[in-house]
Amino acid sequence: MTMRLRGTVFWRLVVGLAAVSVLAMAATAAFLYVRFDSIDTRFRDDTLRSFAENLARDIQSSQEPIPIAVQPTGARISEAGGTFAIVSPTQGVVAGSAGISAALFPLEPVNERLFALPRMLRNKRPVYGLSFRINGPQPLFAQVAFPSSPVLYDSVLEEFIQDVAWIWFVFLLVILATNLAVARIALKPLDEAVEQVERIGPGSVAIRLTEGKLPGDVLVLVKAVNHALDRLHSGFRSLEEFVEDVAHELRTPLAVIKAQLAVSEMPLARLLEQDFLRMERLVQQLLDRMRLNGIRFEADDIVELGEVAREVVGFLAPLAIAKGRSIEVLGGEIPVQIVGARDYIFRALRNLIENAIEHTPTNSIVSVILTGAPSIAVRDHGPGFPAAMLAAQGRPPEPFRSGRQGGVGLGLSIVQRTMIAHDGELEIANHSQGALAIMRFSSEDRLLGRSAAE
């Protein structure tokens, strides 16, 4: 199932849309990260510069000694987790955070210098800092440094990730689900076309794919398929007409030959007469097979199965007696009605009974059994159906062929197609003394078995 799904257009669309969505989300996340990192760096530099300028302002505006003048700003730096130092080129550190006895960064003759250090002795972590020159009678440098993580803007980044990342994941799932729904809706007309194609068979070549709801690019393919079906239907119909014409043309000469053989007293005439009977039956089955393509019935076409069975038995009784067989009808005391085409059911049952008469031994009985299922079963005492034919019943439906010696091969095919047209099925089996063929009709509302008591 998975391998079959991977080869479908739906699967390719889903994978493609999912890949595009994931790449788009990843690209957006990368862009936001780069932008945030840029803003983060600028914000960090501005924070360092702001503290350094405050230190310079405290020194320049206060008359107090430098260590006292910078205490307020120094306290704020310490509260934020930072470190500072006021460094004189000649005197060294004149004020600074606790434990600072040397410049944080080598002094350079520039107004400001951003620097990064792998670690400091106090916090053992990488730090970012700024060395800021304070102009005055005695040049000084205000140096401020913060660890890489505790800075305020790093906390903002961490909080942003915690608050927004889960929404990002949910948003990605929503996009993927939307892509699945869009792909399914877009391909729904194709699914309907596939269902229509699956209903096309040898008995329904007149079906065409619906063209009304399909996108323009798919409509071109569907129209091409419909044109191919038109050509196929035309060729199929021409073949059927040819077979039907041949069968009709054979009936008259066969009847003439049979009449001539009937008045002949030669022993060979009796043997030839049996052969011509088989030929006549073959011609009749060909005609029955051709008529199946025109089978139609309405909801008010009610067929009483017991009545049909008795009529067929009465029709074939002379044939059974002539061959030394007996024929009986079992069941049917309570009428069982179905919706269907009476003439076609008659022909199908006639073919089953003819097969049974042909294969059952002389002086044996062919039984026609009626049930309220609704179904009609024909049981004989012949050699039964071949094992290969019985095993084929569980496979995809194919036309039945008798497979029994002396059979012409069309009878069961006619019955099977008749049952398919009635939403039923033909079941075949072997019992202890012969063969059993069951015409099992549908019991659903459209094709309902009913009794007179109802």
PDB file of N, CA and C in Angstrom, residues 297-389:
ATOM      1  N   PHE A 297     -33.762  -2.890 -17.305  1.00  0.00           N
ATOM      2  CA  PHE A 297     -34.988  -3.132 -16.548  1.00  0.00           C
ATOM      3  C   PHE A 297     -35.197  -1.989 -15.572  1.00  0.00           C
ATOM      4  N   GLU A 298     -36.466  -1.761 -15.217  1.00  0.00           N
ATOM      5  CA  GLU A 298     -36.848  -0.677 -14.330  1.00  0.00           C
ATOM      6  C   GLU A 298     -37.216  -1.231 -12.957  1.00  0.00           C
ATOM      7  N   ALA A 299     -37.437  -0.296 -12.010  1.00  0.00           N
ATOM      8  CA  ALA A 299     -37.742  -0.711 -10.641  1.00  0.00           C
ATOM      9  C   ALA A 299     -39.067  -1.446 -10.530  1.00  0.00           C
ATOM     10  N   ASP A 300     -39.969  -1.234 -11.490  1.00  0.00           N
ATOM     11  CA  ASP A 300     -41.272  -1.918 -11.429  1.00  0.00           C
ATOM     12  C   ASP A 300     -41.309  -3.182 -12.288  1.00  0.00           C
ATOM     13  N   ASP A 301     -40.158  -3.623 -12.788  1.00  0.00           N
ATOM     14  CA  ASP A 301     -40.094  -4.882 -13.547  1.00  0.00           C
ATOM     15  C   ASP A 301     -39.929  -6.033 -12.553  1.00  0.00           C
ATOM     16  N   ILE A 302     -41.039  -6.569 -12.097  1.00  0.00           N
ATOM     17  CA  ILE A 302     -41.046  -7.615 -11.074  1.00  0.00           C
ATOM     18  C   ILE A 302     -41.025  -8.984 -11.738  1.00  0.00           C
ATOM     19  N   VAL A 303     -40.139  -9.840 -11.251  1.00  0.00           N
ATOM     20  CA  VAL A 303     -40.008 -11.201 -11.776  1.00  0.00           C
ATOM     21  C   VAL A 303     -40.240 -12.177 -10.625  1.00  0.00           C
ATOM     22  N   GLU A 304     -41.142 -13.142 -10.837  1.00  0.00           N
ATOM     23  CA  GLU A 304     -41.377 -14.191  -9.837  1.00  0.00           C
ATOM     24  C   GLU A 304     -40.524 -15.391 -10.227  1.00  0.00           C
ATOM     25  N   LEU A 305     -39.522 -15.700  -9.412  1.00  0.00           N
ATOM     26  CA  LEU A 305     -38.525 -16.702  -9.781  1.00  0.00           C
ATOM     27  C   LEU A 305     -39.130 -18.092  -9.951  1.00  0.00           C
ATOM     28  N   GLY A 306     -40.091 -18.448  -9.101  1.00  0.00           N
ATOM     29  CA  GLY A 306     -40.714 -19.767  -9.233  1.00  0.00           C
ATOM     30  C   GLY A 306     -41.432 -19.928 -10.553  1.00  0.00           C
ATOM     31  N   GLU A 307     -42.096 -18.874 -10.986  1.00  0.00           N
ATOM     32  CA  GLU A 307     -42.810 -18.921 -12.267  1.00  0.00           C
ATOM     33  C   GLU A 307     -41.834 -19.094 -13.424  1.00  0.00           C
ATOM     34  N   VAL A 308     -40.711 -18.362 -13.379  1.00  0.00           N
ATOM     35  CA  VAL A 308     -39.705 -18.491 -14.435  1.00  0.00           C
ATOM     36  C   VAL A 308     -39.116 -19.897 -14.443  1.00  0.00           C
ATOM     37  N   ALA A 309     -38.810 -20.422 -13.254  1.00  0.00           N
ATOM     38  CA  ALA A 309     -38.217 -21.762 -13.174  1.00  0.00           C
ATOM     39  C   ALA A 309     -39.158 -22.816 -13.756  1.00  0.00           C
ATOM     40  N   ARG A 310     -40.432 -22.743 -13.410  1.00  0.00           N
ATOM     41  CA  ARG A 310     -41.386 -23.735 -13.928  1.00  0.00           C
ATOM     42  C   ARG A 310     -41.553 -23.602 -15.439  1.00  0.00           C
ATOM     43  N   GLU A 311     -41.502 -22.382 -15.933  1.00  0.00           N
ATOM     44  CA  GLU A 311     -41.642 -22.178 -17.374  1.00  0.00           C
ATOM     45  C   GLU A 311     -40.437 -22.752 -18.122  1.00  0.00           C
ATOM     46  N   VAL A 312     -39.227 -22.530 -17.593  1.00  0.00           N
ATOM     47  CA  VAL A 312     -38.030 -23.067 -18.242  1.00  0.00           C
ATOM     48  C   VAL A 312     -38.034 -24.594 -18.194  1.00  0.00           C
ATOM     49  N   VAL A 313     -38.417 -25.158 -17.050  1.00  0.00           N
ATOM     50  CA  VAL A 313     -38.472 -26.620 -16.929  1.00  0.00           C
ATOM     51  C   VAL A 313     -39.478 -27.199 -17.916  1.00  0.00           C
ATOM     52  N   GLY A 314     -40.627 -26.550 -18.055  1.00  0.00           N
ATOM     53  CA  GLY A 314     -41.610 -27.015 -19.031  1.00  0.00           C
ATOM     54  C   GLY A 314     -41.095 -26.915 -20.452  1.00  0.00           C
ATOM     55  N   PHE A 315     -40.323 -25.862 -20.733  1.00  0.00           N
ATOM     56  CA  PHE A 315     -39.777 -25.674 -22.072  1.00  0.00           C
ATOM     57  C   PHE A 315     -38.745 -26.751 -22.414  1.00  0.00           C
ATOM     58  N   LEU A 316     -37.934 -27.142 -21.400  1.00  0.00           N
ATOM     59  CA  LEU A 316     -36.847 -28.099 -21.648  1.00  0.00           C
ATOM     60  C   LEU A 316     -37.220 -29.542 -21.305  1.00  0.00           C
ATOM     61  N   ALA A 317     -38.403 -29.764 -20.790  1.00  0.00           N
ATOM     62  CA  ALA A 317     -38.802 -31.132 -20.432  1.00  0.00           C
ATOM     63  C   ALA A 317     -38.742 -32.088 -21.617  1.00  0.00           C
ATOM     64  N   PRO A 318     -39.239 -31.711 -22.816  1.00  0.00           N
ATOM     65  CA  PRO A 318     -39.130 -32.634 -23.957  1.00  0.00           C
ATOM     66  C   PRO A 318     -37.680 -33.010 -24.270  1.00  0.00           C
ATOM     67  N   LEU A 319     -36.761 -32.035 -24.158  1.00  0.00           N
ATOM     68  CA  LEU A 319     -35.353 -32.334 -24.408  1.00  0.00           C
ATOM     69  C   LEU A 319     -34.818 -33.325 -23.381  1.00  0.00           C
ATOM     70  N   ALA A 320     -35.156 -33.105 -22.093  1.00  0.00           N
ATOM     71  CA  ALA A 320     -34.692 -34.009 -21.041  1.00  0.00           C
ATOM     72  C   ALA A 320     -35.240 -35.419 -21.245  1.00  0.00           C
ATOM     73  N   ILE A 321     -36.522 -35.520 -21.584  1.00  0.00           N
ATOM     74  CA  ILE A 321     -37.130 -36.840 -21.788  1.00  0.00           C
ATOM     75  C   ILE A 321     -36.496 -37.535 -22.979  1.00  0.00           C
ATOM     76  N   ALA A 322     -36.255 -36.787 -24.060  1.00  0.00           N
ATOM     77  CA  ALA A 322     -35.655 -37.373 -25.257  1.00  0.00           C
ATOM     78  C   ALA A 322     -34.269 -37.928 -24.964  1.00  0.00           C
ATOM     79  N   LYS A 323     -33.564 -37.314 -23.993  1.00  0.00           N
ATOM     80  CA  LYS A 323     -32.221 -37.782 -23.645  1.00  0.00           C
ATOM     81  C   LYS A 323     -32.239 -38.792 -22.496  1.00  0.00           C
ATOM     82  N   GLY A 324     -33.423 -39.161 -22.028  1.00  0.00           N
ATOM     83  CA  GLY A 324     -33.523 -40.149 -20.963  1.00  0.00           C
ATOM     84  C   GLY A 324     -33.225 -39.596 -19.585  1.00  0.00           C
ATOM     85  N   ARG A 325     -33.432 -38.284 -19.378  1.00  0.00           N
ATOM     86  CA  ARG A 325     -33.225 -37.672 -18.071  1.00  0.00           C
ATOM     87  C   ARG A 325     -34.558 -37.206 -17.505  1.00  0.00           C
ATOM     88  N   SER A 326     -34.570 -37.007 -16.188  1.00  0.00           N
ATOM     89  CA  SER A 326     -35.742 -36.437 -15.527  1.00  0.00           C
ATOM     90  C   SER A 326     -35.383 -35.038 -15.025  1.00  0.00           C
ATOM     91  N   ILE A 327     -36.381 -34.217 -14.835  1.00  0.00           N
ATOM     92  CA  ILE A 327     -36.159 -32.847 -14.368  1.00  0.00           C
ATOM     93  C   ILE A 327     -37.247 -32.501 -13.368  1.00  0.00           C
ATOM     94  N   GLU A 328     -36.877 -31.830 -12.274  1.00  0.00           N
ATOM     95  CA  GLU A 328     -37.832 -31.522 -11.216  1.00  0.00           C
ATOM     96  C   GLU A 328     -37.583 -30.121 -10.684  1.00  0.00           C
ATOM     97  N   VAL A 329     -38.628 -29.551 -10.069  1.00  0.00           N
ATOM     98  CA  VAL A 329     -38.542 -28.248  -9.412  1.00  0.00           C
ATOM     99  C   VAL A 329     -38.796 -28.458  -7.930  1.00  0.00           C
ATOM    100  N   LEU A 330     -37.863 -28.012  -7.084  1.00  0.00           N
ATOM    101  CA  LEU A 330     -37.988 -28.138  -5.638  1.00  0.00           C
ATOM    102  C   LEU A 330     -38.125 -26.751  -5.022  1.00  0.00           C
ATOM    103  N   GLY A 331     -39.018 -26.607  -4.054  1.00  0.00           N
ATOM    104  CA  GLY A 331     -39.239 -25.316  -3.420  1.00  0.00           C
ATOM    105  C   GLY A 331     -40.171 -24.462  -4.255  1.00  0.00           C
ATOM    106  N   GLY A 332     -40.211 -23.188  -3.923  1.00  0.00           N
ATOM    107  CA  GLY A 332     -41.055 -22.274  -4.676  1.00  0.00           C
ATOM    108  C   GLY A 332     -42.492 -22.256  -4.229  1.00  0.00           C
ATOM    109  N   GLU A 333     -42.811 -22.891  -3.077  1.00  0.00           N
ATOM    110  CA  GLU A 333     -44.190 -22.864  -2.604  1.00  0.00           C
ATOM    111  C   GLU A 333     -44.627 -21.439  -2.278  1.00  0.00           C
ATOM    112  N   ILE A 334     -43.694 -20.656  -1.722  1.00  0.00           N
ATOM    113  CA  ILE A 334     -43.976 -19.242  -1.463  1.00  0.00           C
ATOM    114  C   ILE A 334     -43.325 -18.421  -2.569  1.00  0.00           C
ATOM    115  N   PRO A 335     -44.093 -17.637  -3.310  1.00  0.00           N
ATOM    116  CA  PRO A 335     -43.517 -16.866  -4.420  1.00  0.00           C
ATOM    117  C   PRO A 335     -42.392 -15.944  -3.939  1.00  0.00           C
ATOM    118  N   VAL A 336     -41.323 -15.912  -4.697  1.00  0.00           N
ATOM    119  CA  VAL A 336     -40.187 -15.028  -4.415  1.00  0.00           C
ATOM    120  C   VAL A 336     -40.021 -14.093  -5.599  1.00  0.00           C
ATOM    121  N   GLN A 337     -40.111 -12.784  -5.324  1.00  0.00           N
ATOM    122  CA  GLN A 337     -40.065 -11.788  -6.391  1.00  0.00           C
ATOM    123  C   GLN A 337     -38.768 -10.986  -6.318  1.00  0.00           C
ATOM    124  N   ILE A 338     -38.274 -10.632  -7.472  1.00  0.00           N
ATOM    125  CA  ILE A 338     -37.111  -9.752  -7.561  1.00  0.00           C
ATOM    126  C   ILE A 338     -37.385  -8.701  -8.632  1.00  0.00           C
ATOM    127  N   VAL A 339     -36.555  -7.681  -8.654  1.00  0.00           N
ATOM    128  CA  VAL A 339     -36.602  -6.683  -9.727  1.00  0.00           C
ATOM    129  C   VAL A 339     -35.567  -7.084 -10.765  1.00  0.00           C
ATOM    130  N   GLY A 340     -35.995  -7.271 -12.011  1.00  0.00           N
ATOM    131  CA  GLY A 340     -35.040  -7.705 -13.019  1.00  0.00           C
ATOM    132  C   GLY A 340     -35.654  -7.824 -14.395  1.00  0.00           C
ATOM    133  N   ALA A 341     -34.848  -8.336 -15.322  1.00  0.00           N
ATOM    134  CA  ALA A 341     -35.273  -8.532 -16.715  1.00  0.00           C
ATOM    135  C   ALA A 341     -35.665 -10.000 -16.892  1.00  0.00           C
ATOM    136  N   ARG A 342     -36.955 -10.249 -17.036  1.00  0.00           N
ATOM    137  CA  ARG A 342     -37.469 -11.621 -17.030  1.00  0.00           C
ATOM    138  C   ARG A 342     -36.889 -12.463 -18.162  1.00  0.00           C
ATOM    139  N   ASP A 343     -36.873 -11.942 -19.379  1.00  0.00           N
ATOM    140  CA  ASP A 343     -36.404 -12.725 -20.525  1.00  0.00           C
ATOM    141  C   ASP A 343     -34.946 -13.144 -20.356  1.00  0.00           C
ATOM    142  N   TYR A 344     -34.126 -12.254 -19.803  1.00  0.00           N
ATOM    143  CA  TYR A 344     -32.707 -12.575 -19.635  1.00  0.00           C
ATOM    144  C   TYR A 344     -32.506 -13.617 -18.537  1.00  0.00           C
ATOM    145  N   ILE A 345     -33.286 -13.512 -17.468  1.00  0.00           N
ATOM    146  CA  ILE A 345     -33.217 -14.536 -16.416  1.00  0.00           C
ATOM    147  C   ILE A 345     -33.669 -15.883 -16.971  1.00  0.00           C
ATOM    148  N   PHE A 346     -34.699 -15.856 -17.827  1.00  0.00           N
ATOM    149  CA  PHE A 346     -35.181 -17.091 -18.468  1.00  0.00           C
ATOM    150  C   PHE A 346     -34.054 -17.736 -19.277  1.00  0.00           C
ATOM    151  N   ARG A 347     -33.362 -16.939 -20.095  1.00  0.00           N
ATOM    152  CA  ARG A 347     -32.296 -17.491 -20.940  1.00  0.00           C
ATOM    153  C   ARG A 347     -31.137 -18.018 -20.094  1.00  0.00           C
ATOM    154  N   ALA A 348     -30.793 -17.278 -19.019  1.00  0.00           N
ATOM    155  CA  ALA A 348     -29.692 -17.723 -18.162  1.00  0.00           C
ATOM    156  C   ALA A 348     -30.020 -19.062 -17.509  1.00  0.00           C
ATOM    157  N   LEU A 349     -31.241 -19.179 -16.963  1.00  0.00           N
ATOM    158  CA  LEU A 349     -31.627 -20.439 -16.324  1.00  0.00           C
ATOM    159  C   LEU A 349     -31.722 -21.562 -17.350  1.00  0.00           C
ATOM    160  N   ARG A 350     -32.186 -21.233 -18.545  1.00  0.00           N
ATOM    161  CA  ARG A 350     -32.256 -22.249 -19.599  1.00  0.00           C
ATOM    162  C   ARG A 350     -30.864 -22.796 -19.919  1.00  0.00           C
ATOM    163  N   ASN A 351     -29.866 -21.918 -19.961  1.00  0.00           N
ATOM    164  CA  ASN A 351     -28.496 -22.372 -20.229  1.00  0.00           C
ATOM    165  C   ASN A 351     -27.977 -23.282 -19.125  1.00  0.00           C
ATOM    166  N   LEU A 352     -28.271 -22.941 -17.863  1.00  0.00           N
ATOM    167  CA  LEU A 352     -27.831 -23.799 -16.764  1.00  0.00           C
ATOM    168  C   LEU A 352     -28.468 -25.184 -16.843  1.00  0.00           C
ATOM    169  N   ILE A 353     -29.775 -25.209 -17.098  1.00  0.00           N
ATOM    170  CA  ILE A 353     -30.468 -26.502 -17.145  1.00  0.00           C
ATOM    171  C   ILE A 353     -30.016 -27.308 -18.358  1.00  0.00           C
ATOM    172  N   GLU A 354     -29.802 -26.645 -19.500  1.00  0.00           N
ATOM    173  CA  GLU A 354     -29.301 -27.361 -20.679  1.00  0.00           C
ATOM    174  C   GLU A 354     -27.932 -27.979 -20.392  1.00  0.00           C
ATOM    175  N   ASN A 355     -27.068 -27.228 -19.700  1.00  0.00           N
ATOM    176  CA  ASN A 355     -25.757 -27.780 -19.328  1.00  0.00           C
ATOM    177  C   ASN A 355     -25.920 -29.012 -18.440  1.00  0.00           C
ATOM    178  N   ALA A 356     -26.838 -28.905 -17.468  1.00  0.00           N
ATOM    179  CA  ALA A 356     -27.049 -30.032 -16.559  1.00  0.00           C
ATOM    180  C   ALA A 356     -27.587 -31.251 -17.303  1.00  0.00           C
ATOM    181  N   ILE A 357     -28.541 -31.043 -18.210  1.00  0.00           N
ATOM    182  CA  ILE A 357     -29.090 -32.161 -18.989  1.00  0.00           C
ATOM    183  C   ILE A 357     -28.002 -32.792 -19.843  1.00  0.00           C
ATOM    184  N   GLU A 358     -27.119 -31.956 -20.373  1.00  0.00           N
ATOM    185  CA  GLU A 358     -26.061 -32.448 -21.249  1.00  0.00           C
ATOM    186  C   GLU A 358     -25.061 -33.326 -20.494  1.00  0.00           C
ATOM    187  N   HIS A 359     -24.799 -32.986 -19.230  1.00  0.00           N
ATOM    188  CA  HIS A 359     -23.720 -33.662 -18.511  1.00  0.00           C
ATOM    189  C   HIS A 359     -24.191 -34.697 -17.498  1.00  0.00           C
ATOM    190  N   THR A 360     -25.466 -34.691 -17.142  1.00  0.00           N
ATOM    191  CA  THR A 360     -25.930 -35.685 -16.170  1.00  0.00           C
ATOM    192  C   THR A 360     -26.151 -37.030 -16.863  1.00  0.00           C
ATOM    193  N   PRO A 361     -25.910 -38.143 -16.189  1.00  0.00           N
ATOM    194  CA  PRO A 361     -26.061 -39.457 -16.837  1.00  0.00           C
ATOM    195  C   PRO A 361     -27.521 -39.768 -17.168  1.00  0.00           C
ATOM    196  N   THR A 362     -27.704 -40.735 -18.074  1.00  0.00           N
ATOM    197  CA  THR A 362     -29.050 -41.209 -18.414  1.00  0.00           C
ATOM    198  C   THR A 362     -29.722 -41.798 -17.173  1.00  0.00           C
ATOM    199  N   ASN A 363     -31.043 -41.591 -17.089  1.00  0.00           N
ATOM    200  CA  ASN A 363     -31.866 -42.083 -15.975  1.00  0.00           C
ATOM    201  C   ASN A 363     -31.558 -41.381 -14.649  1.00  0.00           C
ATOM    202  N   SER A 364     -30.928 -40.205 -14.712  1.00  0.00           N
ATOM    203  CA  SER A 364     -30.701 -39.414 -13.492  1.00  0.00           C
ATOM    204  C   SER A 364     -31.591 -38.176 -13.525  1.00  0.00           C
ATOM    205  N   ILE A 365     -31.589 -37.428 -12.430  1.00  0.00           N
ATOM    206  CA  ILE A 365     -32.505 -36.296 -12.271  1.00  0.00           C
ATOM    207  C   ILE A 365     -31.713 -34.988 -12.213  1.00  0.00           C
ATOM    208  N   VAL A 366     -32.219 -33.999 -12.934  1.00  0.00           N
ATOM    209  CA  VAL A 366     -31.732 -32.625 -12.820  1.00  0.00           C
ATOM    210  C   VAL A 366     -32.708 -31.875 -11.925  1.00  0.00           C
ATOM    211  N   SER A 367     -32.194 -31.292 -10.822  1.00  0.00           N
ATOM    212  CA  SER A 367     -33.057 -30.614  -9.849  1.00  0.00           C
ATOM    213  C   SER A 367     -32.883 -29.105  -9.951  1.00  0.00           C
ATOM    214  N   VAL A 368     -34.006 -28.401 -10.022  1.00  0.00           N
ATOM    215  CA  VAL A 368     -34.027 -26.940  -9.993  1.00  0.00           C
ATOM    216  C   VAL A 368     -34.585 -26.545  -8.634  1.00  0.00           C
ATOM    217  N   ILE A 369     -33.751 -25.897  -7.798  1.00  0.00           N
ATOM    218  CA  ILE A 369     -34.094 -25.642  -6.397  1.00  0.00           C
ATOM    219  C   ILE A 369     -34.290 -24.141  -6.188  1.00  0.00           C
ATOM    220  N   LEU A 370     -35.450 -23.765  -5.651  1.00  0.00           N
ATOM    221  CA  LEU A 370     -35.789 -22.368  -5.380  1.00  0.00           C
ATOM    222  C   LEU A 370     -35.688 -22.099  -3.883  1.00  0.00           C
ATOM    223  N   THR A 371     -35.076 -20.970  -3.517  1.00  0.00           N
ATOM    224  CA  THR A 371     -35.012 -20.554  -2.109  1.00  0.00           C
ATOM    225  C   THR A 371     -35.425 -19.091  -2.015  1.00  0.00           C
ATOM    226  N   GLY A 372     -35.721 -18.659  -0.784  1.00  0.00           N
ATOM    227  CA  GLY A 372     -36.108 -17.264  -0.578  1.00  0.00           C
ATOM    228  C   GLY A 372     -34.940 -16.328  -0.416  1.00  0.00           C
ATOM    229  N   ALA A 373     -33.719 -16.786  -0.724  1.00  0.00           N
ATOM    230  CA  ALA A 373     -32.497 -16.004  -0.460  1.00  0.00           C
ATOM    231  C   ALA A 373     -32.459 -14.601  -1.082  1.00  0.00           C
ATOM    232  N   PRO A 374     -32.860 -14.323  -2.346  1.00  0.00           N
ATOM    233  CA  PRO A 374     -33.456 -15.216  -3.345  1.00  0.00           C
ATOM    234  C   PRO A 374     -32.383 -15.848  -4.236  1.00  0.00           C
ATOM    235  N   SER A 375     -32.601 -17.096  -4.633  1.00  0.00           N
ATOM    236  CA  SER A 375     -31.657 -17.779  -5.509  1.00  0.00           C
ATOM    237  C   SER A 375     -32.344 -18.937  -6.209  1.00  0.00           C
ATOM    238  N   ILE A 376     -31.727 -19.364  -7.322  1.00  0.00           N
ATOM    239  CA  ILE A 376     -32.151 -20.561  -8.046  1.00  0.00           C
ATOM    240  C   ILE A 376     -30.907 -21.422  -8.225  1.00  0.00           C
ATOM    241  N   ALA A 377     -30.977 -22.675  -7.803  1.00  0.00           N
ATOM    242  CA  ALA A 377     -29.853 -23.599  -7.935  1.00  0.00           C
ATOM    243  C   ALA A 377     -30.224 -24.719  -8.892  1.00  0.00           C
ATOM    244  N   VAL A 378     -29.254 -25.134  -9.701  1.00  0.00           N
ATOM    245  CA  VAL A 378     -29.439 -26.262 -10.623  1.00  0.00           C
ATOM    246  C   VAL A 378     -28.411 -27.323 -10.242  1.00  0.00           C
ATOM    247  N   ARG A 379     -28.912 -28.516  -9.926  1.00  0.00           N
ATOM    248  CA  ARG A 379     -28.044 -29.601  -9.467  1.00  0.00           C
ATOM    249  C   ARG A 379     -28.154 -30.787 -10.415  1.00  0.00           C
ATOM    250  N   ASP A 380     -27.013 -31.327 -10.821  1.00  0.00           N
ATOM    251  CA  ASP A 380     -27.035 -32.524 -11.667  1.00  0.00           C
ATOM    252  C   ASP A 380     -26.193 -33.619 -11.024  1.00  0.00           C
ATOM    253  N   HIS A 381     -26.099 -34.756 -11.705  1.00  0.00           N
ATOM    254  CA  HIS A 381     -25.348 -35.901 -11.189  1.00  0.00           C
ATOM    255  C   HIS A 381     -24.227 -36.284 -12.153  1.00  0.00           C
ATOM    256  N   GLY A 382     -23.667 -35.258 -12.798  1.00  0.00           N
ATOM    257  CA  GLY A 382     -22.606 -35.485 -13.765  1.00  0.00           C
ATOM    258  C   GLY A 382     -21.230 -35.493 -13.125  1.00  0.00           C
ATOM    259  N   PRO A 383     -20.194 -35.282 -13.952  1.00  0.00           N
ATOM    260  CA  PRO A 383     -18.809 -35.343 -13.453  1.00  0.00           C
ATOM    261  C   PRO A 383     -18.401 -34.147 -12.596  1.00  0.00           C
ATOM    262  N   GLY A 384     -19.207 -33.088 -12.556  1.00  0.00           N
ATOM    263  CA  GLY A 384     -18.856 -31.912 -11.762  1.00  0.00           C
ATOM    264  C   GLY A 384     -17.941 -30.957 -12.507  1.00  0.00           C
ATOM    265  N   PHE A 385     -17.644 -29.834 -11.858  1.00  0.00           N
ATOM    266  CA  PHE A 385     -16.785 -28.816 -12.462  1.00  0.00           C
ATOM    267  C   PHE A 385     -15.318 -29.127 -12.172  1.00  0.00           C
ATOM    268  N   PRO A 386     -14.415 -28.784 -13.096  1.00  0.00           N
ATOM    269  CA  PRO A 386     -12.981 -29.004 -12.861  1.00  0.00           C
ATOM    270  C   PRO A 386     -12.491 -28.202 -11.656  1.00  0.00           C
ATOM    271  N   ALA A 387     -11.484 -28.732 -10.967  1.00  0.00           N
ATOM    272  CA  ALA A 387     -10.942 -28.061  -9.776  1.00  0.00           C
ATOM    273  C   ALA A 387     -10.377 -26.684 -10.112  1.00  0.00           C
ATOM    274  N   ALA A 388      -9.747 -26.543 -11.273  1.00  0.00           N
ATOM    275  CA  ALA A 388      -9.171 -25.246 -11.663  1.00  0.00           C
ATOM    276  C   ALA A 388     -10.253 -24.189 -11.815  1.00  0.00           C
ATOM    277  N   MET A 389     -11.410 -24.604 -12.306  1.00  0.00           N
ATOM    278  CA  MET A 389     -12.515 -23.664 -12.494  1.00  0.00           C
ATOM    279  C   MET A 389     -13.093 -23.230 -11.144  1.00  0.00           C
TER     280      MET A 389
END
